[in-house]
Short mmCIF file of C-alpha atoms and ligand atoms in Angstrom, two decimals:
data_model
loop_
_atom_site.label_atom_id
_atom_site.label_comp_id
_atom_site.label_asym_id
_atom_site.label_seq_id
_atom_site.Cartn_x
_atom_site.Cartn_y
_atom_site.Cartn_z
CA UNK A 1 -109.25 -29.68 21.55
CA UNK A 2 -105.59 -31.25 20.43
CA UNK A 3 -103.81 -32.82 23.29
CA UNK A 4 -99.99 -31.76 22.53
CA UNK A 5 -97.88 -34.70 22.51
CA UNK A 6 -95.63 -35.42 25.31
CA UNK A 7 -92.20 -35.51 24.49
CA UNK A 8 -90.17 -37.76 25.34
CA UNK A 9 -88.31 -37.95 27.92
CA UNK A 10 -84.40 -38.23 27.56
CA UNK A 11 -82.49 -41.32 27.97
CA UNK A 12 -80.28 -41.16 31.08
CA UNK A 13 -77.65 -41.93 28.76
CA UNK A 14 -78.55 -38.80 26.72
CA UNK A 15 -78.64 -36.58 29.78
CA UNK A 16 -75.27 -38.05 31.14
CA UNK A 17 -73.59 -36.86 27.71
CA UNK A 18 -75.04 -33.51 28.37
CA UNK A 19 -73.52 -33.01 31.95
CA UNK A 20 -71.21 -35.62 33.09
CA UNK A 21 -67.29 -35.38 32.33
CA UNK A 22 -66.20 -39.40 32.76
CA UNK A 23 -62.80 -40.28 33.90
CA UNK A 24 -60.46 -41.86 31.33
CA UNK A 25 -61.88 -41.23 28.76
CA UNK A 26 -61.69 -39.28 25.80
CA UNK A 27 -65.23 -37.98 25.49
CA UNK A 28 -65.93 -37.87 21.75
CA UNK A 29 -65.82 -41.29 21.43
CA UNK A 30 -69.20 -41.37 23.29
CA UNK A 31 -70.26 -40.43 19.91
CA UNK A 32 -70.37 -43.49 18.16
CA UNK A 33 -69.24 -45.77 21.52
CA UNK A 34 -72.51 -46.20 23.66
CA UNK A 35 -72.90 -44.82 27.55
CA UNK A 36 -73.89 -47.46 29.51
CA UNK A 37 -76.97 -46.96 31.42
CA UNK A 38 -76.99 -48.85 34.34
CA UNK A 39 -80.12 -48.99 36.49
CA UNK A 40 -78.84 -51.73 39.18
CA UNK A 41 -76.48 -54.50 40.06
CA UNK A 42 -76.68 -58.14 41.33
CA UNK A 43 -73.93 -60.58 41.98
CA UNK A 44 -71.36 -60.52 38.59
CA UNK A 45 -74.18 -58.75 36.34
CA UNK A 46 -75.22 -55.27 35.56
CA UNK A 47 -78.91 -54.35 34.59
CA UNK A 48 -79.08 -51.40 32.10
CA UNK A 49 -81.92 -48.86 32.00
CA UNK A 50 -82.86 -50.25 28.46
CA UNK A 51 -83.82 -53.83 29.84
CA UNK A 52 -79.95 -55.33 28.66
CA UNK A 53 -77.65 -56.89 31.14
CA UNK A 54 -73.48 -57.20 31.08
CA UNK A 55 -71.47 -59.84 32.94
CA UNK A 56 -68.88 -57.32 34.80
CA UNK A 57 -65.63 -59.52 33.86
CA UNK A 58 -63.52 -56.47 35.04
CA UNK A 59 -65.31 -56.34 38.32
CA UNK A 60 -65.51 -52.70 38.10
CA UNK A 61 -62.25 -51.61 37.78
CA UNK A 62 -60.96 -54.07 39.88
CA UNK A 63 -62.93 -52.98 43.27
CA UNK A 64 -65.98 -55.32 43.18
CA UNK A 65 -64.35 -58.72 44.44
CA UNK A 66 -67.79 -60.42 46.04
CA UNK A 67 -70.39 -59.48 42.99
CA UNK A 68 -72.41 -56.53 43.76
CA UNK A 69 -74.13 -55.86 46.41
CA UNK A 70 -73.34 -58.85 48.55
CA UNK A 71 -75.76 -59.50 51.03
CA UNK A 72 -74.00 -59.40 54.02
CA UNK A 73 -72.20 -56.39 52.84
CA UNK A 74 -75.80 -54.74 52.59
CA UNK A 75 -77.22 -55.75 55.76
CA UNK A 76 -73.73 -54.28 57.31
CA UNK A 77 -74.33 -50.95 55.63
CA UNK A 78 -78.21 -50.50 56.66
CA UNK A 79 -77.52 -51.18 60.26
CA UNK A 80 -74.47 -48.53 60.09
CA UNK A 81 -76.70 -46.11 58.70
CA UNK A 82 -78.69 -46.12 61.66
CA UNK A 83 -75.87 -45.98 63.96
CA UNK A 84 -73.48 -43.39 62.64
CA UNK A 85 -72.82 -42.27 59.22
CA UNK A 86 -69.24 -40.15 59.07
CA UNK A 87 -67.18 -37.91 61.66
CA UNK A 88 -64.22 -36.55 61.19
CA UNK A 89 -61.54 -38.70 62.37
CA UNK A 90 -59.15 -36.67 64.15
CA UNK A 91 -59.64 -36.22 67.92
CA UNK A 92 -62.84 -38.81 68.01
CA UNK A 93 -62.87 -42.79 66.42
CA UNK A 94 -65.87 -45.16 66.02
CA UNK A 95 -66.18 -48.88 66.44
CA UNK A 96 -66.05 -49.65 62.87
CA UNK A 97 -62.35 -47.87 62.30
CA UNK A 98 -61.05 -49.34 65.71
CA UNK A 99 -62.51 -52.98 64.03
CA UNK A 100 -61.92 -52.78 60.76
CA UNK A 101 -58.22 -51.87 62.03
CA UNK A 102 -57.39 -54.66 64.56
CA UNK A 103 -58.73 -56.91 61.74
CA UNK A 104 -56.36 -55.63 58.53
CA UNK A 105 -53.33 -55.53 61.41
CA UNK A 106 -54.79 -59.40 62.05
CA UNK A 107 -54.38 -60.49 58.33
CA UNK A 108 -51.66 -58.46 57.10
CA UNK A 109 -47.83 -59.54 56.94
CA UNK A 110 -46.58 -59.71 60.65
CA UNK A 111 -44.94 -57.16 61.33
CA UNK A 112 -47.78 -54.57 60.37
CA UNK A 113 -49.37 -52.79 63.07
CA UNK A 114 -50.53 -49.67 62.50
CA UNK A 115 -53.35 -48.58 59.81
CA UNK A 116 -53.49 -45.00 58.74
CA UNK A 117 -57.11 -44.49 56.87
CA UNK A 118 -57.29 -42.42 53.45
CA UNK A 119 -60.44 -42.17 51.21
CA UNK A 120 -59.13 -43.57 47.59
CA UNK A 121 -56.18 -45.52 46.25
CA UNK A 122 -53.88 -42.80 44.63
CA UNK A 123 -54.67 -41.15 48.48
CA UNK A 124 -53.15 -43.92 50.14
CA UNK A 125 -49.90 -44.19 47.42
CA UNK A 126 -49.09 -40.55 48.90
CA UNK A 127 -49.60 -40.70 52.51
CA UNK A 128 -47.02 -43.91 52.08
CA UNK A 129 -45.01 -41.53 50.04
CA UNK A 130 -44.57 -38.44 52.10
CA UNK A 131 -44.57 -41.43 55.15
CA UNK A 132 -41.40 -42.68 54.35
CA UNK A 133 -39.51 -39.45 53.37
CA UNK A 134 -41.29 -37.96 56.73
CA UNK A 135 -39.78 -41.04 58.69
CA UNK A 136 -36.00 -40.71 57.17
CA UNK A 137 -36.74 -36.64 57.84
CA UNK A 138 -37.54 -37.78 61.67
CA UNK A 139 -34.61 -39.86 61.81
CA UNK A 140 -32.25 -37.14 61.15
CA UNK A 141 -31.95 -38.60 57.04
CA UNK A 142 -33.44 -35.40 55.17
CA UNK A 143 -31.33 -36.37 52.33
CA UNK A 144 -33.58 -38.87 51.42
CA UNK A 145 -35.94 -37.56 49.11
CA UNK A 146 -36.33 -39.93 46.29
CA UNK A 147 -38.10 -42.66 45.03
CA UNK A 148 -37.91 -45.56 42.91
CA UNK A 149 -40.35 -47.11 41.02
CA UNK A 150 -40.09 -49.96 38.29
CA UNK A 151 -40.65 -48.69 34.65
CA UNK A 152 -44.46 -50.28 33.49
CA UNK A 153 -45.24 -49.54 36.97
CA UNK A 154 -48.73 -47.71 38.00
CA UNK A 155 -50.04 -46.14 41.60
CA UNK A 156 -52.41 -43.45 40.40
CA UNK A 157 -52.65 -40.24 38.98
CA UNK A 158 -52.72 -37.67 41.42
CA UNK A 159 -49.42 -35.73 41.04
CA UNK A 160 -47.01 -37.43 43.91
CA UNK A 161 -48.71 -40.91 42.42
CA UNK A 162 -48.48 -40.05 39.10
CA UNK A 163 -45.11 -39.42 39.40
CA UNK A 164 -44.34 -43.61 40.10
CA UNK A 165 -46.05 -44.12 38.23
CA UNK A 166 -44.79 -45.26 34.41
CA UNK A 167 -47.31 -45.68 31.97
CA UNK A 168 -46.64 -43.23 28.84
CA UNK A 169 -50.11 -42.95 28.31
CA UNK A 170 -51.29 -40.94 32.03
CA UNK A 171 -48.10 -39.72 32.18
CA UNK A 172 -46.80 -38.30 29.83
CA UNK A 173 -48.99 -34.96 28.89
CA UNK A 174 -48.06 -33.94 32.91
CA UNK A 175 -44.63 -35.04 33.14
CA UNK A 176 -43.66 -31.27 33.44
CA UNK A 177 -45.59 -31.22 36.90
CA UNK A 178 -44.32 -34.34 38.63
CA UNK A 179 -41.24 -35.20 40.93
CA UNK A 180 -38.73 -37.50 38.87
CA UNK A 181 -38.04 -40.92 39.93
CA UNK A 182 -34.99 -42.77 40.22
CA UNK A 183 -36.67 -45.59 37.29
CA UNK A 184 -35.99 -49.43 37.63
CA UNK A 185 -36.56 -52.21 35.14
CA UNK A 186 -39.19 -53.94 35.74
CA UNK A 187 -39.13 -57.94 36.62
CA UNK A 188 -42.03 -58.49 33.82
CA UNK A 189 -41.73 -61.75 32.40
CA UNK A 190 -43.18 -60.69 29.11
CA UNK A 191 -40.59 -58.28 28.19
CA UNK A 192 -37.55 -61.23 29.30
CA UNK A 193 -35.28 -62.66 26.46
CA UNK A 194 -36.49 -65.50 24.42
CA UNK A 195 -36.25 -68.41 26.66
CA UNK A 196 -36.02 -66.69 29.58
CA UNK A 197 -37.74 -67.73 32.28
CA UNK A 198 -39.53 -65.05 34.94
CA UNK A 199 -37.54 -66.28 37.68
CA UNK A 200 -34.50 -65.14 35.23
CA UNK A 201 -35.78 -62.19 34.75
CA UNK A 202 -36.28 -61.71 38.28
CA UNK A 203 -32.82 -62.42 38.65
CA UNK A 204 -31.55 -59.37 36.44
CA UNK A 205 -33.98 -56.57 37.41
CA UNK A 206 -32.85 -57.24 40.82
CA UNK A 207 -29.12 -56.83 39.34
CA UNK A 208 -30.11 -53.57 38.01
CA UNK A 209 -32.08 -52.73 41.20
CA UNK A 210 -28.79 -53.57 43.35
CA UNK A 211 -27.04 -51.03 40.94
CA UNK A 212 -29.17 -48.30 41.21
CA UNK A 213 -29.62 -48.57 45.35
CA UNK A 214 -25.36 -48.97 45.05
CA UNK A 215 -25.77 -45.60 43.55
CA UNK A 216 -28.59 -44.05 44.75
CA UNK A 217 -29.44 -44.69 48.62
CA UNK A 218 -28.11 -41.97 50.44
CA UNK A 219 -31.43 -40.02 48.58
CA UNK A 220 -33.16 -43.29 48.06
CA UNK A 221 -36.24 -42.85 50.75
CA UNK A 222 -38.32 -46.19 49.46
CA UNK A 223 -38.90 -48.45 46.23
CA UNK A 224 -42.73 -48.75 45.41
CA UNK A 225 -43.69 -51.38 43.22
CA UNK A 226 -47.18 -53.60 42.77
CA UNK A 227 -46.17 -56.95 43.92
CA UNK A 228 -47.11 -59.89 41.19
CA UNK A 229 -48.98 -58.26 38.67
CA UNK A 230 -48.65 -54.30 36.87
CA UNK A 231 -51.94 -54.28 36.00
CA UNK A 232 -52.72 -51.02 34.87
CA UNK A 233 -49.52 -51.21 32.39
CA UNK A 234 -51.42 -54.43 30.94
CA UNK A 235 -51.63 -57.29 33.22
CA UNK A 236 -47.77 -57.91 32.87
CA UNK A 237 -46.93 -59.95 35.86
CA UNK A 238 -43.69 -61.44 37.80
CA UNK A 239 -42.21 -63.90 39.71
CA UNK A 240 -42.53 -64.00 43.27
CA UNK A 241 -38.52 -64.68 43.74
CA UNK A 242 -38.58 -61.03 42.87
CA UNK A 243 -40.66 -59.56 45.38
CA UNK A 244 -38.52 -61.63 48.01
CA UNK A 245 -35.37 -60.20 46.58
CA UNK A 246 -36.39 -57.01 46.87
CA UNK A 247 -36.96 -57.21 50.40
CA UNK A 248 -33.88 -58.57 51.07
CA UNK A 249 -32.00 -55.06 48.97
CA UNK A 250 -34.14 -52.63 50.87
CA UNK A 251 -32.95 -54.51 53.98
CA UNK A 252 -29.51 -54.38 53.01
CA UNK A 253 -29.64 -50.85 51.84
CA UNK A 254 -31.72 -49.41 54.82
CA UNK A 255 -34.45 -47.96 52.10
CA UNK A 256 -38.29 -49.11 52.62
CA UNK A 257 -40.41 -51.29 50.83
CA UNK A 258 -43.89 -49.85 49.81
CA UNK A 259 -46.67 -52.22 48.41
CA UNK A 260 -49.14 -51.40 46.51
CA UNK A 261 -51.48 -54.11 46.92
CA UNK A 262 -54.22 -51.81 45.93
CA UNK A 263 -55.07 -53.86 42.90
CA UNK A 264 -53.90 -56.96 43.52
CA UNK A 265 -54.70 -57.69 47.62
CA UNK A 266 -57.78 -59.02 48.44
CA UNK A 267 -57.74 -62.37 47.27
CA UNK A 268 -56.93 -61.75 43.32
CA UNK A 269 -54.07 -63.36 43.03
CA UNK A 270 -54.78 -66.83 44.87
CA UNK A 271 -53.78 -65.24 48.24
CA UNK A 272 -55.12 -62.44 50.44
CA UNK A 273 -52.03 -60.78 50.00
CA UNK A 274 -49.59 -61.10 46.86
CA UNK A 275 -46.94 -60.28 49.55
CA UNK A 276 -48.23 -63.56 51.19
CA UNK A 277 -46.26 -65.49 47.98
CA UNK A 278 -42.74 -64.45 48.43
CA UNK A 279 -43.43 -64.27 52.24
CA UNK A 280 -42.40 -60.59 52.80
CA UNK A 281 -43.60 -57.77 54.88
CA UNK A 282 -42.82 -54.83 53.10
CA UNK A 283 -42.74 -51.31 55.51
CA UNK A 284 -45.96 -49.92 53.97
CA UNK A 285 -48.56 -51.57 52.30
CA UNK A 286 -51.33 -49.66 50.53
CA UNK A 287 -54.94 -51.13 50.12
CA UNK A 288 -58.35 -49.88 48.59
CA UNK A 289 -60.08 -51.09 45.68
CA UNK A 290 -61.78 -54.38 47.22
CA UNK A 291 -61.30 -53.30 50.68
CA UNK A 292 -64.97 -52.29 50.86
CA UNK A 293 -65.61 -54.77 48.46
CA UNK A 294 -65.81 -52.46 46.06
CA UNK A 295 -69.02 -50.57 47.27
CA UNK A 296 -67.69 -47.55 48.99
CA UNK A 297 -64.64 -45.44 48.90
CA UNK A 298 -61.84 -46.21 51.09
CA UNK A 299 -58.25 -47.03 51.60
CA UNK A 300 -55.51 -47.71 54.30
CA UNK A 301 -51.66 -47.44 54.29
CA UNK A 302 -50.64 -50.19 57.14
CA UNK A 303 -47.23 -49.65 58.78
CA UNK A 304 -44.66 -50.82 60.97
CA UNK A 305 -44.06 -50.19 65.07
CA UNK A 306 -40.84 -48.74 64.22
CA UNK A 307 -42.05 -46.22 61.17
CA UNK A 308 -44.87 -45.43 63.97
CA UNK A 309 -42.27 -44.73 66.38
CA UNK A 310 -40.43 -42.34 64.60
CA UNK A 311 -43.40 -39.72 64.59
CA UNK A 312 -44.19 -40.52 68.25
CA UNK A 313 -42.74 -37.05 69.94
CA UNK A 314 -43.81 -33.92 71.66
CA UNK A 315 -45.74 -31.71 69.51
CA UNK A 316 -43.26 -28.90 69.03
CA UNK A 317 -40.36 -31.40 67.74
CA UNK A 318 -42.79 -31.35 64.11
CA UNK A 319 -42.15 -35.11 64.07
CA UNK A 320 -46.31 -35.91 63.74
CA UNK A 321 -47.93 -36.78 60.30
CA UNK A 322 -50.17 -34.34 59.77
CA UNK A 323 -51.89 -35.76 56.44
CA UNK A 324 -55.45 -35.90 56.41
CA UNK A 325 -58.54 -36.35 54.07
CA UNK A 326 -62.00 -35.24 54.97
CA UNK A 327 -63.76 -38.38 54.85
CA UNK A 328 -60.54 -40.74 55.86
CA UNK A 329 -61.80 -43.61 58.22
CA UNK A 330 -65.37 -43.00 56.72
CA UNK A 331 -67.28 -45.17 59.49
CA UNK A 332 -69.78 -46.63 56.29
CA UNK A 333 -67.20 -47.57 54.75
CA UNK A 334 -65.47 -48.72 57.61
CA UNK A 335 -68.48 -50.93 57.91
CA UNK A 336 -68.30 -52.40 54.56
CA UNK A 337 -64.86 -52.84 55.04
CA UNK A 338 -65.10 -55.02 57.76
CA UNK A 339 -68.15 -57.22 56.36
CA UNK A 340 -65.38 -57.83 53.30
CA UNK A 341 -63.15 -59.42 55.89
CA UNK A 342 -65.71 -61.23 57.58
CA UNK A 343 -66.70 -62.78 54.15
CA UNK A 344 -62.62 -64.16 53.74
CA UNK A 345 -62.75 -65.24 57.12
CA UNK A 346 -66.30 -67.22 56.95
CA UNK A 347 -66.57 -68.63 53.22
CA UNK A 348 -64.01 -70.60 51.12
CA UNK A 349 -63.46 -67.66 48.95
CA UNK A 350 -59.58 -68.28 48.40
CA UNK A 351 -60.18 -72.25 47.84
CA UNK A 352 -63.37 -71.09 45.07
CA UNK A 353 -61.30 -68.38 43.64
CA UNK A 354 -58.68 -71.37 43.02
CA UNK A 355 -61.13 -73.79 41.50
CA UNK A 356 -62.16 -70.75 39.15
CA UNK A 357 -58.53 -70.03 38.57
CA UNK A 358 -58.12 -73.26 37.37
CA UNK A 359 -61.22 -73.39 34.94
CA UNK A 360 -60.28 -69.92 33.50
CA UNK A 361 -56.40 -71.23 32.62
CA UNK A 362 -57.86 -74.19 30.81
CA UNK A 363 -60.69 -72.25 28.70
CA UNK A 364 -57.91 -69.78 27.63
CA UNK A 365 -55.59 -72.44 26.60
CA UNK A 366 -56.74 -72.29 23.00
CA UNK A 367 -55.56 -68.81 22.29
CA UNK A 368 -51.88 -69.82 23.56
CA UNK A 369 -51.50 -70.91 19.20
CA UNK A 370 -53.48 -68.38 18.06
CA UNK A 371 -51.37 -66.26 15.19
CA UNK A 372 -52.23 -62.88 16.95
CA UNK A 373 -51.49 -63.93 20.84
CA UNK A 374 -48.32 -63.33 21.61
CA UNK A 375 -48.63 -64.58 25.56
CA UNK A 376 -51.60 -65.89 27.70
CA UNK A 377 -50.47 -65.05 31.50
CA UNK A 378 -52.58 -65.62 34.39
CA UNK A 379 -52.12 -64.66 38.18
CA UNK A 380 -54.61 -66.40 40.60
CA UNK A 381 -57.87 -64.15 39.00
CA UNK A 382 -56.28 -62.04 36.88
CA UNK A 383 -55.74 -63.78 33.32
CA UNK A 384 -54.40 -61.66 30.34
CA UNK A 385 -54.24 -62.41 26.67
CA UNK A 386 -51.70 -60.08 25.26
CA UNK A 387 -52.25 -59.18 21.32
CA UNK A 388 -49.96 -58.26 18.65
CA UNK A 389 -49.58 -57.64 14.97
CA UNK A 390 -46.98 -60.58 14.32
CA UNK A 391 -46.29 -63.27 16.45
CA UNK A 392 -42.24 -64.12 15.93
CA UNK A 393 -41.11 -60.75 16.41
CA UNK A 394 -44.06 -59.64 18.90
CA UNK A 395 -44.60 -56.65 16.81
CA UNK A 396 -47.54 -54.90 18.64
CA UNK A 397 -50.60 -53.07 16.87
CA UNK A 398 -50.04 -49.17 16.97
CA UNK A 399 -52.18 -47.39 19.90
CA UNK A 400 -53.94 -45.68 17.63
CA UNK A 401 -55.37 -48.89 15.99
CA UNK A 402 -57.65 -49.11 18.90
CA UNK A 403 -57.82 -52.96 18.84
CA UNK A 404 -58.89 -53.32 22.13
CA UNK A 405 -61.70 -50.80 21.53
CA UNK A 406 -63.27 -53.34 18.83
CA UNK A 407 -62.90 -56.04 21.28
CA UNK A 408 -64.56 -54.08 24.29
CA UNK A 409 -67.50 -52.67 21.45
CA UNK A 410 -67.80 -56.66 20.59
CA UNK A 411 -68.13 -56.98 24.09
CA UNK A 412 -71.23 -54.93 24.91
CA UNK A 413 -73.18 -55.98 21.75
CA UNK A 414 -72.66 -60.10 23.59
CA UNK A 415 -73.00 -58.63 26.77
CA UNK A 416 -70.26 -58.83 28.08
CA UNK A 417 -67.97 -56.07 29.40
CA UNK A 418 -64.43 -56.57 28.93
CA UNK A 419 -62.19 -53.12 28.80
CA UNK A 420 -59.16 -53.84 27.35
CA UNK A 421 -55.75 -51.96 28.15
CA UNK A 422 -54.91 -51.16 25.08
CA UNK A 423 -53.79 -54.27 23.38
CA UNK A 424 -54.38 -56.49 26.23
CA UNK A 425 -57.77 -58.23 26.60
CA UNK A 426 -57.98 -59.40 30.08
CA UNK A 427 -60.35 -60.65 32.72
CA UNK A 428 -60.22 -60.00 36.48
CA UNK A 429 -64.20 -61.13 36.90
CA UNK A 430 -66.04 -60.69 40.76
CA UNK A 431 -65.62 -64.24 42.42
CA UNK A 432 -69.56 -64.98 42.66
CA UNK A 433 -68.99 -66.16 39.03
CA UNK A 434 -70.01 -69.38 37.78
CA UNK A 435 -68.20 -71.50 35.38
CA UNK A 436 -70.65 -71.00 32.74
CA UNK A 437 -70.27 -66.89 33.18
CA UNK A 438 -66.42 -67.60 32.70
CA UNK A 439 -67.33 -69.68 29.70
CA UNK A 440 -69.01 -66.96 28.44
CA UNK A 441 -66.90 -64.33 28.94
CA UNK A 442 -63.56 -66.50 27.36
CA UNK A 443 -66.17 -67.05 24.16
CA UNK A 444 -67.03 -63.76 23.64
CA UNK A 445 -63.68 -62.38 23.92
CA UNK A 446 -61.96 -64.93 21.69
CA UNK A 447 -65.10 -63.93 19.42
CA UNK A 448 -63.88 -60.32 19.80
CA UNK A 449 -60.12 -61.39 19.31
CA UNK A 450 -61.00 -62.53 15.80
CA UNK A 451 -62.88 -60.11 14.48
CA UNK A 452 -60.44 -57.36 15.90
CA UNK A 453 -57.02 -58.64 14.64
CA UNK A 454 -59.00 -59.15 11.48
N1 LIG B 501 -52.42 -48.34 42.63
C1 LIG B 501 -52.81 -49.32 41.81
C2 LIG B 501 -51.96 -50.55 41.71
C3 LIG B 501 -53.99 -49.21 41.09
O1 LIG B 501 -54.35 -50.19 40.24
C4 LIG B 501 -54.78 -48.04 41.25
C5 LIG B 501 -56.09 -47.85 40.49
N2 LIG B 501 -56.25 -48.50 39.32
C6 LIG B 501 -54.34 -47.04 42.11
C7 LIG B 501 -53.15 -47.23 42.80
C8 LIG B 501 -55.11 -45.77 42.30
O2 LIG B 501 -56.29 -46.00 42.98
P1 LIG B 501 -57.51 -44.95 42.80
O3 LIG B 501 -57.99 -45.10 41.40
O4 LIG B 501 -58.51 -45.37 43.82
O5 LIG B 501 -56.96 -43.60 43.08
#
């Protein structure tokens, strides 16, 4: 009798397309752009179901700072999991929140001493959010609603994060549903005047910012801004005079100072903090993305003694902050969180990450004359090559030209995954990479470059 043939079984790729909704991403594309199918991870590379690898030069949207699945990070993880997994973390704490706490407030700008625990980035930009308007509310300053954020500027897309947030293209379709901020220019030294230098332009956004706090800070509860580098806006990055400024006008005009270090802390941009550079403790920082080292969800706003003061009062004077996620302070990735730190404090990372810095400007240098480039920036780990239709003028392709998609598609057939924002090919790689995986990754995107702007 006929055996029937088996059929075959689906790809995981196929059955993804079937059920899963991915984020960012306009789903019909997945018609002629492939799904990734990726099996397992070690160090900088991903292994794909199909037997291919990729070099992750984007360390996983920016969370995976150590290569994945570090070691140490593992062996942390598999002895938490026999201890305690998650508990809520109001009325009860655990060892690894207590830890993990006393060790941020230990590396952070002085002057931060408290760490309230949220589950995701955008998570954290809102408890710092509704934080400083609760403060000025508990100071007897309900007037102070508002808040400003620097145009190219991102923090998320949930709807109070979305709302600082100034990129046209997560924006705009929900701008109906968000609170309006009071909008700054931003310090970026791309956009300056011919000749201008970033410190200059440093110099007149914080003009324009002195303006608009003149004007504005009776209602003005904080400025948020991402310290040295808007990455999600394209890698466009500023001096560090700037950031130092800044602190000195919130001073002067009694507003706060929230950073979002959620992309750029951990080491990325030569220094565990970019605050670090322009030596300034701002009143909230925000942190996620590589605080777990990018293996588990997680994210902390740190604060001042004196915001923490202001909520300190008897129960029925509504002065507490009663903000809370489910799995805030998750004690797993507590754990991870705290074998991340212990990696800084043990291994050379920052003095590696610098020799990698280094080897990364110079293998980029040959696209500063290239007739399509119109800037090659670099920050520490982040480096950015910045395309355009016509050099002189900076002209840039049109969105809907999709450049960056031909350079990412180059990308995957080299393996290689770079995801450009839109125009910008850039590379923010894990800092287990070699020298000959940067060399790689600089040649296949300057492969990519050509055939794109072609
Ligand atoms: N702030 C910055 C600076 C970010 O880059 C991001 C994420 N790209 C966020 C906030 C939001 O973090 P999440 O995606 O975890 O919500």
């Amino acid at each position: 009798m006929l055996k029937p043939t088996p059929l075959a079984k689906p790809s995981l790729s196929a059955r993804d397309l079937a059920v899963v909704w991915h984020p960012c991403t306009q789903m019909r594309d997945h018609e002629f752009v492939p799904m990734l199918a990726i099996e397992r991870a070690e160090g900088a590379w991903l292994h794909a179901e199909d037997g291919s690898r990729y070099l992750d030069a984007v360390s996983s949207w920016w969370t995976n700072v150590f290569g994945h699945r570090h070691p140490r990070i593992v062996a942390g993880l598999k002895d938490q999991l026999d201890k305690l997994d998650h508990i809520m973390l109001a009325g009860m704490t655990h060892e690894p929140a207590v830890a993990l706490a006393e060790e941020l407030v230990r590396v952070a700008p002085p002057g931060l001493s408290r760490v309230f625990y949220a589950d995701n980035g955008s998570s954290a930009v809102e408890a710092a959010l509704k934080m400083s308007f609760h403060y000025w509310r508990n100071e007897g300053r309900p007037e102070r609603t508002r808040f400003v954020s620097l145009s190219g500027g991102y923090h998320g897309e949930t709807i109070g994060a979305l709302s600082v947030t100034d990129v046209e293209l997560y924006r705009s379709t929900y701008a109906p549903l968000l609170l309006e901020p009071i909008l700054a220019p931003s310090p970026d030294a791309y956009l300056g005047e011919v000749g201008e230098s970033a410190e200059e332009c440093a110099i007149r956004a914080l003009e324009s910012m002195r303006a608009l706090l003149q004007r504005h800070s009776r209602s003005v509860a904080a400025v948020i801004i991402e310290p040295l580098v808007q990455c999600a806006t394209g890698m466009r990055m500023h001096a560090a005079s700037y950031v130092a400024g800044l602190r000195a006008l919130c001073d002067e005009f009694d507003v706060h100072l929230i950073a979002d270090e959620i992309a750029v802390g951990f080491g990325r941009t030569g220094t565990l903090f970019a605050c670090e550079q322009a030596s300034v403790t701002p009143d909230f920082m925000c942190l996620s993305k590589g605080l777990t080292g990018g293996t588990l969800p997680l994210s902390a706003v740190l604060a001042s003694e004196r915001v923490h003061a202001a909520f300190y009062a008897d129960y029925s004077e509504g002065k507490a902050f009663l903000h809370s996620h489910s799995y805030t302070g998750n004690a797993l990735a507590c754990r991870a969180a705290l074998e991340t730190l212990g990696i800084f404090r043990d291994e050379p990372v920052l003095e590696r990450n610098r020799m990698l810095a280094s080897h990364l400007r110079k293998r980029l240098a040959s696209l500063v004359d290239h007739p399509n480039v119109a800037d090659v920036r670099q920050t520490g780990l982040i480096a950015a090559v910045e395309l355009v239709r016509d050099k002189p003028t900076r002209t840039a392709f049109a969105a809907t030209e999709r450049r960056g998609l031909r350079v990412y598609l180059h990308g995957l057939g080299r393996g290689v995954i770079l995801r450009p924002l839109g125009n910008v090919v850039y590379f923010m790689p894990p800092y287990c990479v070699t020298v000959e995986d940067i060399d790689l990754m600089v040649e296949v995107a300057i492969d990519g470059i050509e055939r794109a702007v072609a």
